[in-house]
Short mmCIF file of N, CA and C and ligand atoms in Angstrom, two decimals:
data_model
loop_
_atom_site.label_atom_id
_atom_site.label_comp_id
_atom_site.label_asym_id
_atom_site.label_seq_id
_atom_site.Cartn_x
_atom_site.Cartn_y
_atom_site.Cartn_z
N UNK A 105 31.28 2.59 -14.51
CA UNK A 105 30.35 3.71 -14.61
C UNK A 105 30.31 4.47 -13.29
N UNK A 106 30.34 5.77 -13.38
CA UNK A 106 30.32 6.58 -12.16
C UNK A 106 28.92 6.61 -11.57
N UNK A 107 28.84 6.39 -10.26
CA UNK A 107 27.56 6.40 -9.59
C UNK A 107 27.19 7.80 -9.17
N UNK A 108 25.96 8.21 -9.47
CA UNK A 108 25.51 9.54 -9.07
C UNK A 108 24.53 9.42 -7.92
N UNK A 109 24.69 10.25 -6.92
CA UNK A 109 23.76 10.27 -5.80
C UNK A 109 22.64 11.26 -6.06
N UNK A 110 21.45 10.90 -5.59
CA UNK A 110 20.34 11.84 -5.60
C UNK A 110 20.32 12.48 -4.22
N UNK A 111 20.77 13.72 -4.13
CA UNK A 111 20.93 14.36 -2.82
C UNK A 111 19.59 14.78 -2.24
N UNK A 112 19.41 14.56 -0.98
CA UNK A 112 18.18 14.96 -0.29
C UNK A 112 18.55 15.41 1.12
N UNK A 113 19.19 16.59 1.22
CA UNK A 113 19.76 16.99 2.52
C UNK A 113 18.73 17.19 3.63
N UNK A 114 17.47 17.49 3.26
CA UNK A 114 16.44 17.71 4.29
C UNK A 114 16.12 16.42 5.03
N UNK A 115 16.55 15.28 4.50
CA UNK A 115 16.28 14.01 5.15
C UNK A 115 16.98 13.89 6.49
N UNK A 116 17.92 14.78 6.77
CA UNK A 116 18.64 14.70 8.04
C UNK A 116 17.67 14.84 9.21
N UNK A 117 16.62 15.66 9.05
CA UNK A 117 15.62 15.82 10.12
C UNK A 117 14.95 14.49 10.41
N UNK A 118 14.69 13.79 9.34
CA UNK A 118 14.05 12.48 9.46
C UNK A 118 14.99 11.48 10.12
N UNK A 119 16.22 11.47 9.67
CA UNK A 119 17.20 10.52 10.20
C UNK A 119 17.46 10.80 11.68
N UNK A 120 17.51 12.08 12.04
CA UNK A 120 17.70 12.43 13.45
C UNK A 120 16.52 11.96 14.29
N UNK A 121 15.32 12.07 13.70
CA UNK A 121 14.10 11.70 14.42
C UNK A 121 14.00 10.21 14.68
N UNK A 122 14.70 9.41 13.89
CA UNK A 122 14.58 7.96 14.01
C UNK A 122 14.94 7.44 15.39
N UNK A 123 15.98 8.00 15.96
CA UNK A 123 16.44 7.49 17.24
C UNK A 123 15.59 8.02 18.39
N UNK A 124 14.81 9.06 18.11
CA UNK A 124 14.02 9.68 19.18
C UNK A 124 12.63 9.06 19.33
N UNK A 125 12.07 8.56 18.21
CA UNK A 125 10.71 8.02 18.25
C UNK A 125 10.71 6.54 17.93
N UNK A 126 9.86 5.80 18.60
CA UNK A 126 9.78 4.38 18.30
C UNK A 126 8.41 4.00 17.75
N UNK A 127 7.45 4.94 17.84
CA UNK A 127 6.10 4.65 17.35
C UNK A 127 6.08 4.50 15.84
N UNK A 128 5.08 3.82 15.34
CA UNK A 128 4.93 3.65 13.90
C UNK A 128 4.04 4.75 13.36
N UNK A 129 4.63 5.68 12.63
CA UNK A 129 3.82 6.81 12.15
C UNK A 129 2.78 6.35 11.13
N UNK A 130 3.08 5.28 10.41
CA UNK A 130 2.10 4.77 9.43
C UNK A 130 0.84 4.32 10.15
N UNK A 131 1.00 3.56 11.23
CA UNK A 131 -0.16 3.12 12.01
C UNK A 131 -0.88 4.32 12.62
N UNK A 132 -0.11 5.32 13.08
CA UNK A 132 -0.74 6.54 13.61
C UNK A 132 -1.62 7.18 12.55
N UNK A 133 -1.10 7.28 11.34
CA UNK A 133 -1.86 7.90 10.24
C UNK A 133 -3.09 7.07 9.92
N UNK A 134 -2.91 5.75 9.87
CA UNK A 134 -4.02 4.86 9.53
C UNK A 134 -5.15 5.03 10.54
N UNK A 135 -4.78 5.23 11.79
CA UNK A 135 -5.78 5.33 12.85
C UNK A 135 -6.35 6.73 13.05
N UNK A 136 -5.91 7.69 12.24
CA UNK A 136 -6.45 9.05 12.40
C UNK A 136 -6.87 9.63 11.04
N UNK A 137 -7.93 9.07 10.46
CA UNK A 137 -8.41 9.54 9.15
C UNK A 137 -8.80 11.01 9.14
N UNK A 138 -9.15 11.54 10.33
CA UNK A 138 -9.53 12.96 10.39
C UNK A 138 -8.36 13.87 10.05
N UNK A 139 -7.14 13.34 10.12
CA UNK A 139 -5.96 14.15 9.82
C UNK A 139 -5.36 13.85 8.44
N UNK A 140 -6.12 13.18 7.60
CA UNK A 140 -5.57 12.74 6.31
C UNK A 140 -4.97 13.88 5.49
N UNK A 141 -5.65 15.01 5.48
CA UNK A 141 -5.14 16.11 4.64
C UNK A 141 -3.83 16.65 5.21
N UNK A 142 -3.84 16.87 6.50
CA UNK A 142 -2.65 17.36 7.19
C UNK A 142 -1.48 16.37 7.07
N UNK A 143 -1.80 15.07 7.09
CA UNK A 143 -0.76 14.04 6.98
C UNK A 143 -0.41 13.70 5.53
N UNK A 144 -1.09 14.38 4.62
CA UNK A 144 -0.88 14.12 3.19
C UNK A 144 -1.13 12.67 2.81
N UNK A 145 -2.23 12.14 3.36
CA UNK A 145 -2.68 10.80 2.95
C UNK A 145 -3.53 10.99 1.70
N UNK A 146 -3.07 10.46 0.61
CA UNK A 146 -3.72 10.68 -0.68
C UNK A 146 -4.93 9.76 -0.86
N UNK A 147 -4.72 8.46 -0.65
CA UNK A 147 -5.78 7.48 -0.85
C UNK A 147 -5.83 6.48 0.29
N UNK A 148 -7.04 6.01 0.55
CA UNK A 148 -7.24 4.84 1.40
C UNK A 148 -7.99 3.81 0.58
N UNK A 149 -7.53 2.58 0.61
CA UNK A 149 -8.24 1.52 -0.08
C UNK A 149 -8.54 0.44 0.96
N UNK A 150 -9.11 -0.68 0.51
CA UNK A 150 -9.53 -1.69 1.48
C UNK A 150 -8.38 -2.17 2.36
N UNK A 151 -7.22 -2.44 1.74
CA UNK A 151 -6.10 -3.03 2.49
C UNK A 151 -4.89 -2.11 2.62
N UNK A 152 -4.93 -0.96 1.96
CA UNK A 152 -3.73 -0.12 1.90
C UNK A 152 -4.03 1.36 2.07
N UNK A 153 -2.95 2.11 2.21
CA UNK A 153 -3.01 3.56 2.29
C UNK A 153 -1.86 4.10 1.45
N UNK A 154 -2.13 5.21 0.75
CA UNK A 154 -1.09 5.86 -0.05
C UNK A 154 -0.88 7.26 0.50
N UNK A 155 0.36 7.61 0.78
CA UNK A 155 0.65 8.92 1.35
C UNK A 155 1.92 9.50 0.75
N UNK A 156 2.07 10.80 0.93
CA UNK A 156 3.31 11.46 0.52
C UNK A 156 4.40 11.18 1.55
N UNK A 157 5.60 10.96 1.06
CA UNK A 157 6.74 10.89 1.96
C UNK A 157 7.09 12.33 2.36
N UNK A 158 7.03 12.59 3.65
CA UNK A 158 7.31 13.96 4.13
C UNK A 158 8.76 14.35 3.95
N UNK A 159 9.61 13.35 3.76
CA UNK A 159 11.04 13.62 3.55
C UNK A 159 11.44 13.01 2.21
N UNK A 160 10.96 13.63 1.12
CA UNK A 160 11.06 12.99 -0.20
C UNK A 160 12.48 12.96 -0.76
N UNK A 161 12.74 11.92 -1.53
CA UNK A 161 13.98 11.86 -2.32
C UNK A 161 13.86 12.78 -3.52
N UNK A 162 12.59 12.99 -3.93
CA UNK A 162 12.35 13.78 -5.12
C UNK A 162 10.90 14.28 -5.05
N UNK A 163 10.56 15.26 -5.83
CA UNK A 163 9.19 15.76 -5.84
C UNK A 163 8.21 14.64 -6.22
N UNK A 164 7.12 14.50 -5.46
CA UNK A 164 6.11 13.49 -5.79
C UNK A 164 6.41 12.11 -5.24
N UNK A 165 7.29 12.02 -4.27
CA UNK A 165 7.67 10.73 -3.67
C UNK A 165 6.51 10.19 -2.83
N UNK A 166 5.88 9.10 -3.29
CA UNK A 166 4.73 8.51 -2.59
C UNK A 166 5.11 7.19 -1.91
N UNK A 167 4.34 6.85 -0.88
CA UNK A 167 4.52 5.58 -0.18
C UNK A 167 3.21 4.79 -0.21
N UNK A 168 3.31 3.52 -0.51
CA UNK A 168 2.14 2.63 -0.45
C UNK A 168 2.36 1.68 0.72
N UNK A 169 1.42 1.69 1.69
CA UNK A 169 1.58 0.87 2.89
C UNK A 169 0.37 -0.03 3.06
N UNK A 170 0.58 -1.27 3.46
CA UNK A 170 -0.58 -2.07 3.87
C UNK A 170 -1.14 -1.51 5.16
N UNK A 171 -2.43 -1.66 5.38
CA UNK A 171 -3.05 -1.17 6.61
C UNK A 171 -2.50 -1.95 7.81
N UNK A 172 -2.25 -3.23 7.61
CA UNK A 172 -1.73 -4.05 8.71
C UNK A 172 -0.26 -3.73 8.96
N UNK A 173 0.14 -3.75 10.22
CA UNK A 173 1.52 -3.48 10.62
C UNK A 173 2.35 -4.74 10.38
N UNK A 174 2.80 -4.91 9.14
CA UNK A 174 3.57 -6.12 8.79
C UNK A 174 4.91 -5.71 8.19
N UNK A 175 5.96 -6.51 8.45
CA UNK A 175 7.30 -6.10 8.05
C UNK A 175 7.72 -6.48 6.64
N UNK A 176 7.07 -7.47 6.04
CA UNK A 176 7.62 -7.96 4.77
C UNK A 176 6.55 -8.62 3.89
N UNK A 177 6.95 -8.96 2.69
CA UNK A 177 6.02 -9.54 1.71
C UNK A 177 5.51 -10.91 2.17
N UNK A 178 6.34 -11.61 2.90
CA UNK A 178 5.97 -12.94 3.37
C UNK A 178 4.77 -12.88 4.32
N UNK A 179 4.61 -11.75 5.00
CA UNK A 179 3.50 -11.58 5.96
C UNK A 179 2.24 -11.07 5.27
N UNK A 180 2.35 -10.67 4.02
CA UNK A 180 1.21 -10.05 3.33
C UNK A 180 0.31 -11.12 2.71
N UNK A 181 -0.99 -10.83 2.71
CA UNK A 181 -1.95 -11.74 2.08
C UNK A 181 -1.95 -11.51 0.56
N UNK A 182 -2.55 -12.44 -0.17
CA UNK A 182 -2.66 -12.27 -1.62
C UNK A 182 -3.41 -10.98 -1.96
N UNK A 183 -4.45 -10.69 -1.18
CA UNK A 183 -5.24 -9.48 -1.44
C UNK A 183 -4.38 -8.23 -1.25
N UNK A 184 -3.57 -8.23 -0.21
CA UNK A 184 -2.69 -7.08 0.04
C UNK A 184 -1.65 -6.93 -1.07
N UNK A 185 -1.08 -8.06 -1.47
CA UNK A 185 -0.06 -8.01 -2.52
C UNK A 185 -0.64 -7.46 -3.81
N UNK A 186 -1.82 -7.94 -4.16
CA UNK A 186 -2.47 -7.49 -5.40
C UNK A 186 -2.79 -6.00 -5.33
N UNK A 187 -3.31 -5.58 -4.19
CA UNK A 187 -3.69 -4.18 -4.06
C UNK A 187 -2.47 -3.26 -4.10
N UNK A 188 -1.38 -3.68 -3.48
CA UNK A 188 -0.16 -2.86 -3.51
C UNK A 188 0.34 -2.69 -4.95
N UNK A 189 0.24 -3.75 -5.74
CA UNK A 189 0.70 -3.67 -7.13
C UNK A 189 -0.23 -2.77 -7.96
N UNK A 190 -1.54 -2.89 -7.71
CA UNK A 190 -2.49 -2.03 -8.44
C UNK A 190 -2.28 -0.57 -8.06
N UNK A 191 -1.98 -0.34 -6.78
CA UNK A 191 -1.74 1.04 -6.33
C UNK A 191 -0.44 1.58 -6.92
N UNK A 192 0.53 0.71 -7.12
CA UNK A 192 1.77 1.13 -7.78
C UNK A 192 1.43 1.66 -9.18
N UNK A 193 0.58 0.93 -9.87
CA UNK A 193 0.12 1.36 -11.20
C UNK A 193 -0.59 2.73 -11.10
N UNK A 194 -1.50 2.85 -10.14
CA UNK A 194 -2.30 4.08 -10.05
C UNK A 194 -1.45 5.28 -9.61
N UNK A 195 -0.48 5.04 -8.75
CA UNK A 195 0.44 6.13 -8.35
C UNK A 195 1.19 6.65 -9.57
N UNK A 196 1.66 5.74 -10.40
CA UNK A 196 2.38 6.17 -11.60
C UNK A 196 1.45 6.94 -12.53
N UNK A 197 0.19 6.48 -12.58
CA UNK A 197 -0.80 7.13 -13.45
C UNK A 197 -1.04 8.57 -13.00
N UNK A 198 -1.30 8.75 -11.71
CA UNK A 198 -1.66 10.08 -11.22
C UNK A 198 -0.45 11.02 -11.27
N UNK A 199 0.73 10.50 -10.97
CA UNK A 199 1.94 11.34 -11.02
C UNK A 199 2.29 11.70 -12.46
N UNK A 200 2.06 10.76 -13.36
CA UNK A 200 2.37 11.03 -14.77
C UNK A 200 1.54 12.19 -15.29
N UNK A 201 0.26 12.19 -14.92
CA UNK A 201 -0.58 13.30 -15.38
C UNK A 201 -0.19 14.62 -14.70
N UNK A 202 0.15 14.54 -13.42
CA UNK A 202 0.40 15.77 -12.66
C UNK A 202 1.75 16.40 -12.98
N UNK A 203 2.81 15.61 -13.02
CA UNK A 203 4.14 16.22 -13.09
C UNK A 203 5.03 15.63 -14.17
N UNK A 204 4.46 14.74 -14.98
CA UNK A 204 5.15 14.20 -16.16
C UNK A 204 6.60 13.78 -15.94
N UNK A 205 6.81 12.82 -15.04
CA UNK A 205 8.18 12.33 -14.86
C UNK A 205 8.67 11.59 -16.11
N UNK A 206 9.99 11.54 -16.27
CA UNK A 206 10.57 10.77 -17.38
C UNK A 206 10.70 9.30 -17.03
N UNK A 207 10.69 9.02 -15.73
CA UNK A 207 10.82 7.63 -15.28
C UNK A 207 10.45 7.54 -13.81
N UNK A 208 10.50 6.34 -13.27
CA UNK A 208 10.18 6.11 -11.86
C UNK A 208 11.17 5.13 -11.25
N UNK A 209 11.48 5.33 -9.97
CA UNK A 209 12.04 4.26 -9.16
C UNK A 209 10.90 3.74 -8.30
N UNK A 210 10.69 2.43 -8.34
CA UNK A 210 9.69 1.78 -7.48
C UNK A 210 10.47 0.79 -6.63
N UNK A 211 10.40 0.97 -5.30
CA UNK A 211 11.30 0.14 -4.50
C UNK A 211 10.81 -0.24 -3.13
N UNK A 212 11.40 -1.31 -2.64
CA UNK A 212 11.12 -1.83 -1.31
C UNK A 212 12.44 -2.01 -0.58
N UNK A 213 12.50 -1.50 0.66
CA UNK A 213 13.70 -1.69 1.47
C UNK A 213 13.33 -2.54 2.68
N UNK A 214 14.05 -3.61 2.90
CA UNK A 214 13.79 -4.46 4.05
C UNK A 214 14.99 -4.46 4.98
N UNK A 215 14.78 -4.00 6.19
CA UNK A 215 15.87 -3.91 7.17
C UNK A 215 16.55 -2.56 7.09
N UNK A 216 16.98 -2.06 8.25
CA UNK A 216 17.63 -0.75 8.30
C UNK A 216 18.89 -0.70 7.46
N UNK A 217 19.62 -1.82 7.41
CA UNK A 217 20.86 -1.83 6.64
C UNK A 217 20.58 -1.59 5.16
N UNK A 218 19.36 -1.93 4.73
CA UNK A 218 18.97 -1.75 3.33
C UNK A 218 18.31 -0.39 3.09
N UNK A 219 18.27 0.42 4.14
CA UNK A 219 17.72 1.76 3.97
C UNK A 219 16.29 1.92 4.43
N UNK A 220 15.71 0.90 5.03
CA UNK A 220 14.32 1.02 5.50
C UNK A 220 14.28 1.92 6.72
N UNK A 221 13.54 3.04 6.62
CA UNK A 221 13.41 3.96 7.75
C UNK A 221 12.42 3.44 8.77
N UNK A 222 11.54 2.57 8.33
CA UNK A 222 10.49 2.02 9.20
C UNK A 222 10.39 0.52 8.91
N UNK A 223 11.38 -0.25 9.38
CA UNK A 223 11.46 -1.66 8.98
C UNK A 223 10.30 -2.51 9.45
N UNK A 224 9.56 -2.06 10.48
CA UNK A 224 8.48 -2.89 11.03
C UNK A 224 7.20 -2.80 10.20
N UNK A 225 7.07 -1.75 9.42
CA UNK A 225 5.84 -1.58 8.63
C UNK A 225 6.23 -1.37 7.17
N UNK A 226 6.09 -2.43 6.39
CA UNK A 226 6.59 -2.39 5.01
C UNK A 226 5.87 -1.32 4.18
N UNK A 227 6.55 -0.82 3.18
CA UNK A 227 5.95 0.17 2.28
C UNK A 227 6.71 0.18 0.96
N UNK A 228 6.00 0.54 -0.09
CA UNK A 228 6.61 0.64 -1.42
C UNK A 228 6.86 2.11 -1.72
N UNK A 229 8.07 2.42 -2.13
CA UNK A 229 8.42 3.79 -2.52
C UNK A 229 8.15 3.98 -4.01
N UNK A 230 7.47 5.08 -4.33
CA UNK A 230 7.28 5.47 -5.73
C UNK A 230 7.99 6.81 -5.89
N UNK A 231 9.09 6.83 -6.62
CA UNK A 231 9.89 8.06 -6.75
C UNK A 231 9.96 8.47 -8.22
N UNK A 232 9.30 9.59 -8.55
CA UNK A 232 9.39 10.09 -9.93
C UNK A 232 10.81 10.54 -10.24
N UNK A 233 11.23 10.34 -11.47
CA UNK A 233 12.58 10.76 -11.88
C UNK A 233 12.51 11.53 -13.20
N UNK A 234 13.44 12.45 -13.35
CA UNK A 234 13.55 13.23 -14.58
C UNK A 234 14.98 13.15 -15.07
N UNK A 235 15.13 13.20 -16.36
CA UNK A 235 16.48 13.23 -16.93
C UNK A 235 17.26 14.36 -16.27
N UNK A 236 18.41 14.04 -15.74
CA UNK A 236 19.27 15.07 -15.16
C UNK A 236 18.84 15.55 -13.79
N UNK A 237 17.90 14.87 -13.12
CA UNK A 237 17.42 15.38 -11.84
C UNK A 237 18.48 15.31 -10.74
N UNK A 238 19.43 14.41 -10.86
CA UNK A 238 20.48 14.35 -9.83
C UNK A 238 21.25 15.66 -9.81
N UNK A 239 21.55 16.17 -10.98
CA UNK A 239 22.27 17.43 -11.06
C UNK A 239 21.41 18.57 -10.59
N UNK A 240 20.17 18.58 -11.05
CA UNK A 240 19.24 19.65 -10.69
C UNK A 240 19.04 19.73 -9.19
N UNK A 241 18.82 18.56 -8.58
CA UNK A 241 18.53 18.54 -7.15
C UNK A 241 19.71 19.04 -6.34
N UNK A 242 20.91 18.65 -6.72
CA UNK A 242 22.09 19.03 -5.96
C UNK A 242 22.26 20.54 -5.97
N UNK A 243 21.94 21.16 -7.07
CA UNK A 243 22.19 22.59 -7.21
C UNK A 243 21.03 23.44 -6.69
N UNK A 244 19.80 23.03 -6.99
CA UNK A 244 18.66 23.93 -6.82
C UNK A 244 17.73 23.62 -5.65
N UNK A 245 17.72 22.40 -5.18
CA UNK A 245 16.68 22.05 -4.22
C UNK A 245 16.99 22.54 -2.82
N UNK A 246 15.96 22.95 -2.11
CA UNK A 246 16.10 23.15 -0.67
C UNK A 246 14.78 22.81 0.01
N UNK A 247 14.78 22.78 1.32
CA UNK A 247 13.63 22.30 2.07
C UNK A 247 12.37 23.11 1.79
N UNK A 248 12.51 24.42 1.68
CA UNK A 248 11.33 25.25 1.48
C UNK A 248 10.64 24.94 0.16
N UNK A 249 11.45 24.78 -0.85
CA UNK A 249 10.89 24.48 -2.17
C UNK A 249 10.12 23.17 -2.13
N UNK A 250 10.70 22.17 -1.50
CA UNK A 250 10.06 20.86 -1.45
C UNK A 250 8.79 20.91 -0.60
N UNK A 251 8.82 21.58 0.53
CA UNK A 251 7.65 21.64 1.40
C UNK A 251 6.49 22.32 0.69
N UNK A 252 6.76 23.40 0.05
CA UNK A 252 5.74 24.11 -0.69
C UNK A 252 5.19 23.22 -1.79
N UNK A 253 6.10 22.59 -2.50
CA UNK A 253 5.71 21.71 -3.60
C UNK A 253 4.83 20.58 -3.13
N UNK A 254 5.10 20.09 -1.93
CA UNK A 254 4.36 18.95 -1.41
C UNK A 254 2.89 19.28 -1.21
N UNK A 255 2.60 20.42 -0.59
CA UNK A 255 1.21 20.81 -0.35
C UNK A 255 0.48 21.08 -1.67
N UNK A 256 1.14 21.76 -2.58
CA UNK A 256 0.52 22.03 -3.88
C UNK A 256 0.26 20.75 -4.65
N UNK A 257 1.25 19.89 -4.64
CA UNK A 257 1.13 18.65 -5.40
C UNK A 257 0.05 17.75 -4.80
N UNK A 258 -0.06 17.77 -3.47
CA UNK A 258 -1.11 16.98 -2.81
C UNK A 258 -2.47 17.39 -3.35
N UNK A 259 -2.74 18.69 -3.42
CA UNK A 259 -4.02 19.18 -3.94
C UNK A 259 -4.22 18.77 -5.39
N UNK A 260 -3.14 18.89 -6.14
CA UNK A 260 -3.22 18.54 -7.57
C UNK A 260 -3.55 17.06 -7.75
N UNK A 261 -2.89 16.20 -6.99
CA UNK A 261 -3.14 14.76 -7.12
C UNK A 261 -4.55 14.40 -6.65
N UNK A 262 -5.04 15.11 -5.65
CA UNK A 262 -6.41 14.89 -5.19
C UNK A 262 -7.41 15.18 -6.31
N UNK A 263 -7.19 16.28 -7.00
CA UNK A 263 -8.08 16.67 -8.10
C UNK A 263 -8.04 15.65 -9.23
N UNK A 264 -6.85 15.24 -9.61
CA UNK A 264 -6.71 14.26 -10.69
C UNK A 264 -7.35 12.93 -10.28
N UNK A 265 -7.17 12.54 -9.02
CA UNK A 265 -7.74 11.28 -8.51
C UNK A 265 -9.25 11.28 -8.69
N UNK A 266 -9.86 12.41 -8.38
CA UNK A 266 -11.31 12.52 -8.47
C UNK A 266 -11.75 12.41 -9.93
N UNK A 267 -11.06 13.13 -10.75
CA UNK A 267 -11.39 13.18 -12.18
C UNK A 267 -11.23 11.80 -12.83
N UNK A 268 -10.16 11.11 -12.48
CA UNK A 268 -9.86 9.82 -13.13
C UNK A 268 -10.36 8.62 -12.33
N UNK A 269 -11.05 8.88 -11.25
CA UNK A 269 -11.55 7.80 -10.40
C UNK A 269 -10.41 6.89 -9.93
N UNK A 270 -9.35 7.49 -9.43
CA UNK A 270 -8.21 6.74 -8.91
C UNK A 270 -8.27 6.75 -7.40
N UNK A 271 -7.84 5.73 -6.67
CA UNK A 271 -7.29 4.47 -7.20
C UNK A 271 -8.39 3.59 -7.80
N UNK A 272 -8.05 3.05 -8.92
CA UNK A 272 -9.01 2.28 -9.70
C UNK A 272 -8.79 0.79 -9.44
N UNK A 273 -9.21 0.33 -8.26
CA UNK A 273 -8.88 -1.04 -7.86
C UNK A 273 -9.88 -2.06 -8.37
ZN1 ZN B 1083 2.68 0.25 11.59
#
């Protein structure tokens, strides 16, 4: 079977930034709640934070992070593990209402070789998918479209969260 790539050329800015910065942006975000809107932090829960990936693979790409700076599942408490799974459910719920994806990729990358951009602070990727989106993205997507979409979608998800009382932990 031929493998299709989901192209995300704007990620080059992110990849270039990796070698320049060593700080943990997740911890920075966690420690600055006053900037939640600007940082596109969607939800804060007791043990976790949910935010938009600024360099998305696809529209609506969310990240679920434990509040603690931990690298892997082995370091996570039962409470953190449970909350991350419940937030995975709620992310799918809010995205389903907002942008009606046909499917989702839900994933964890451990170690840079596995694609983890921030290996020291674990996070779950929630990536909405649509039939044929690999083709669509390669032809039509560009950085401006995604950036605009991100701010609009953030507002939309905030509204739905309020209406549906999400995250519903
Ligand atoms: Zn961190």
